[in-house]
Amino acid sequence: MSQHEAAHRLGEQFHAFLTAGDWAGIRTLLTDDVTWTLPGDNTVSGTARGADEVVERAKKIASYGLRFELLHILVSRENMALSLHNTAQRDDVKLDEYLSTVCRLRDGRIASIETYLSDVPGMNAFFV
């Protein structure tokens, strides 16, 4: 399997585990020292450090009932990104955002994640 095929498969696995709520599965894809940085000023913003914190962040985001629609898996020479459309509703507050989750890879696992959002104010209003 080529490097770009392996990166694409890793993206598929990450999305599948996230939508299934398979937290142990997500953990297998991460390096122990992984980080995940999200913009904004809300309950899921900032940087999670270490595999356990990253898994806890994924659980917390999923607990808000998000639908994680996968638009594309993008690969570079060494890394991978997920292009997603996330939607959810809580009472009268709606979340409708497009994002890119950029994953830097090391030894076939995710070593860092940085998420880029189309609607940071909407994210701040939703994740309270």
Tab-separated table of C-alpha atoms in Angstrom:
chain	number	residue	atom	x	y	z
A	1	MET	CA	0.000	0.000	0.000
A	2	SER	CA	1.407	3.390	-0.959
A	3	GLN	CA	1.866	6.196	1.563
A	4	HIS	CA	-1.061	8.198	0.181
A	5	GLU	CA	-3.305	5.099	0.221
A	6	ALA	CA	-2.339	4.442	3.850
A	7	ALA	CA	-3.084	8.082	4.770
A	8	HIS	CA	-6.460	7.888	3.006
A	9	ARG	CA	-7.321	4.669	4.874
A	10	LEU	CA	-6.380	6.302	8.180
A	11	GLY	CA	-8.819	9.128	7.376
A	12	GLU	CA	-11.559	6.618	6.586
A	13	GLN	CA	-10.925	4.784	9.861
A	14	PHE	CA	-10.908	7.988	11.924
A	15	HIS	CA	-14.240	9.117	10.464
A	16	ALA	CA	-15.806	5.651	10.834
A	17	PHE	CA	-14.724	5.365	14.475
A	18	LEU	CA	-15.934	8.895	15.237
A	19	THR	CA	-19.382	8.346	13.747
A	20	ALA	CA	-19.694	4.951	15.484
A	21	GLY	CA	-18.538	6.305	18.856
A	22	ASP	CA	-15.701	3.753	18.864
A	23	TRP	CA	-13.388	5.562	21.273
A	24	ALA	CA	-11.006	2.605	21.649
A	25	GLY	CA	-10.742	2.489	17.870
A	26	ILE	CA	-9.855	6.180	17.696
A	27	ARG	CA	-7.216	5.620	20.378
A	28	THR	CA	-5.482	3.013	18.185
A	29	LEU	CA	-4.988	5.637	15.450
A	30	LEU	CA	-3.207	8.162	17.706
A	31	THR	CA	0.351	8.572	18.903
A	32	ASP	CA	0.649	8.832	22.700
A	33	ASP	CA	1.766	12.492	22.432
A	34	VAL	CA	-0.905	13.585	19.933
A	35	THR	CA	-2.409	17.094	20.165
A	36	TRP	CA	-5.726	18.441	18.835
A	37	THR	CA	-6.224	22.198	18.495
A	38	LEU	CA	-9.622	23.795	17.898
A	39	PRO	CA	-10.338	27.530	17.483
A	40	GLY	CA	-12.906	29.539	19.401
A	41	ASP	CA	-13.774	30.198	22.995
A	42	ASN	CA	-16.066	27.383	24.138
A	43	THR	CA	-16.066	24.045	25.967
A	44	VAL	CA	-14.188	22.194	23.190
A	45	SER	CA	-11.722	24.951	22.176
A	46	GLY	CA	-7.993	25.028	22.779
A	47	THR	CA	-5.473	22.226	22.636
A	48	ALA	CA	-6.009	18.711	23.964
A	49	ARG	CA	-2.667	17.058	24.734
A	50	GLY	CA	-2.103	13.314	24.738
A	51	ALA	CA	-4.194	10.467	23.375
A	52	ASP	CA	-6.511	10.281	26.396
A	53	GLU	CA	-7.406	14.003	26.191
A	54	VAL	CA	-7.934	13.773	22.428
A	55	VAL	CA	-10.309	10.811	22.850
A	56	GLU	CA	-12.165	12.678	25.626
A	57	ARG	CA	-12.545	15.698	23.318
A	58	ALA	CA	-13.964	13.500	20.551
A	59	LYS	CA	-16.432	12.002	23.057
A	60	LYS	CA	-17.468	15.456	24.258
A	61	ILE	CA	-18.043	16.770	20.738
A	62	ALA	CA	-20.045	13.664	19.794
A	63	SER	CA	-22.124	13.984	22.995
A	64	TYR	CA	-23.717	17.111	21.479
A	65	GLY	CA	-25.386	14.930	18.826
A	66	LEU	CA	-23.375	16.058	15.818
A	67	ARG	CA	-23.776	14.563	12.383
A	68	PHE	CA	-20.273	14.262	10.916
A	69	GLU	CA	-20.811	14.276	7.137
A	70	LEU	CA	-17.602	13.327	5.345
A	71	LEU	CA	-17.170	15.384	2.179
A	72	HIS	CA	-13.609	14.464	1.233
A	73	ILE	CA	-10.436	12.857	2.492
A	74	LEU	CA	-7.480	14.878	1.283
A	75	VAL	CA	-3.914	13.616	1.282
A	76	SER	CA	-0.597	15.375	0.912
A	77	ARG	CA	2.785	13.771	0.486
A	78	GLU	CA	2.978	12.937	4.206
A	79	ASN	CA	-0.304	13.962	5.895
A	80	MET	CA	-4.090	13.778	5.643
A	81	ALA	CA	-7.117	16.023	6.157
A	82	LEU	CA	-10.822	15.393	6.518
A	83	SER	CA	-13.259	17.831	4.921
A	84	LEU	CA	-16.474	17.650	6.954
A	85	HIS	CA	-19.893	19.268	7.212
A	86	ASN	CA	-21.034	19.099	10.836
A	87	THR	CA	-24.634	19.754	11.795
A	88	ALA	CA	-26.612	19.481	15.008
A	89	GLN	CA	-29.446	21.120	16.889
A	90	ARG	CA	-29.906	21.665	20.611
A	91	ASP	CA	-33.191	23.332	21.535
A	92	ASP	CA	-33.252	26.457	19.320
A	93	VAL	CA	-29.484	26.579	18.726
A	94	LYS	CA	-28.275	25.125	15.407
A	95	LEU	CA	-24.790	24.140	14.392
A	96	ASP	CA	-24.058	24.153	10.656
A	97	GLU	CA	-20.360	24.371	9.893
A	98	TYR	CA	-17.824	23.238	7.362
A	99	LEU	CA	-14.407	22.270	8.585
A	100	SER	CA	-11.091	20.808	7.683
A	101	THR	CA	-9.412	18.601	10.226
A	102	VAL	CA	-5.740	18.482	9.276
A	103	CYS	CA	-3.850	15.477	10.627
A	104	ARG	CA	-0.073	15.310	10.676
A	105	LEU	CA	1.043	11.706	10.601
A	106	ARG	CA	4.003	9.931	12.166
A	107	ASP	CA	4.776	6.229	11.778
A	108	GLY	CA	1.318	5.537	10.347
A	109	ARG	CA	-0.577	7.210	13.192
A	110	ILE	CA	-2.034	10.656	13.857
A	111	ALA	CA	0.505	12.813	15.726
A	112	SER	CA	-1.343	16.149	15.629
A	113	ILE	CA	-4.745	17.455	14.604
A	114	GLU	CA	-5.656	21.044	13.812
A	115	THR	CA	-9.240	21.917	12.955
A	116	TYR	CA	-10.156	24.852	10.707
A	117	LEU	CA	-13.785	26.065	10.936
A	118	SER	CA	-16.091	28.065	8.683
A	119	ASP	CA	-18.164	29.462	11.597
A	120	VAL	CA	-16.275	30.025	14.848
A	121	PRO	CA	-19.027	32.272	16.352
A	122	GLY	CA	-21.586	29.529	15.608
A	123	MET	CA	-19.343	26.963	17.258
A	124	ASN	CA	-18.966	29.207	20.317
A	125	ALA	CA	-22.764	29.546	20.573
A	126	PHE	CA	-23.355	25.803	20.239
A	127	PHE	CA	-20.682	24.279	22.491
A	128	VAL	CA	-21.618	25.769	25.861
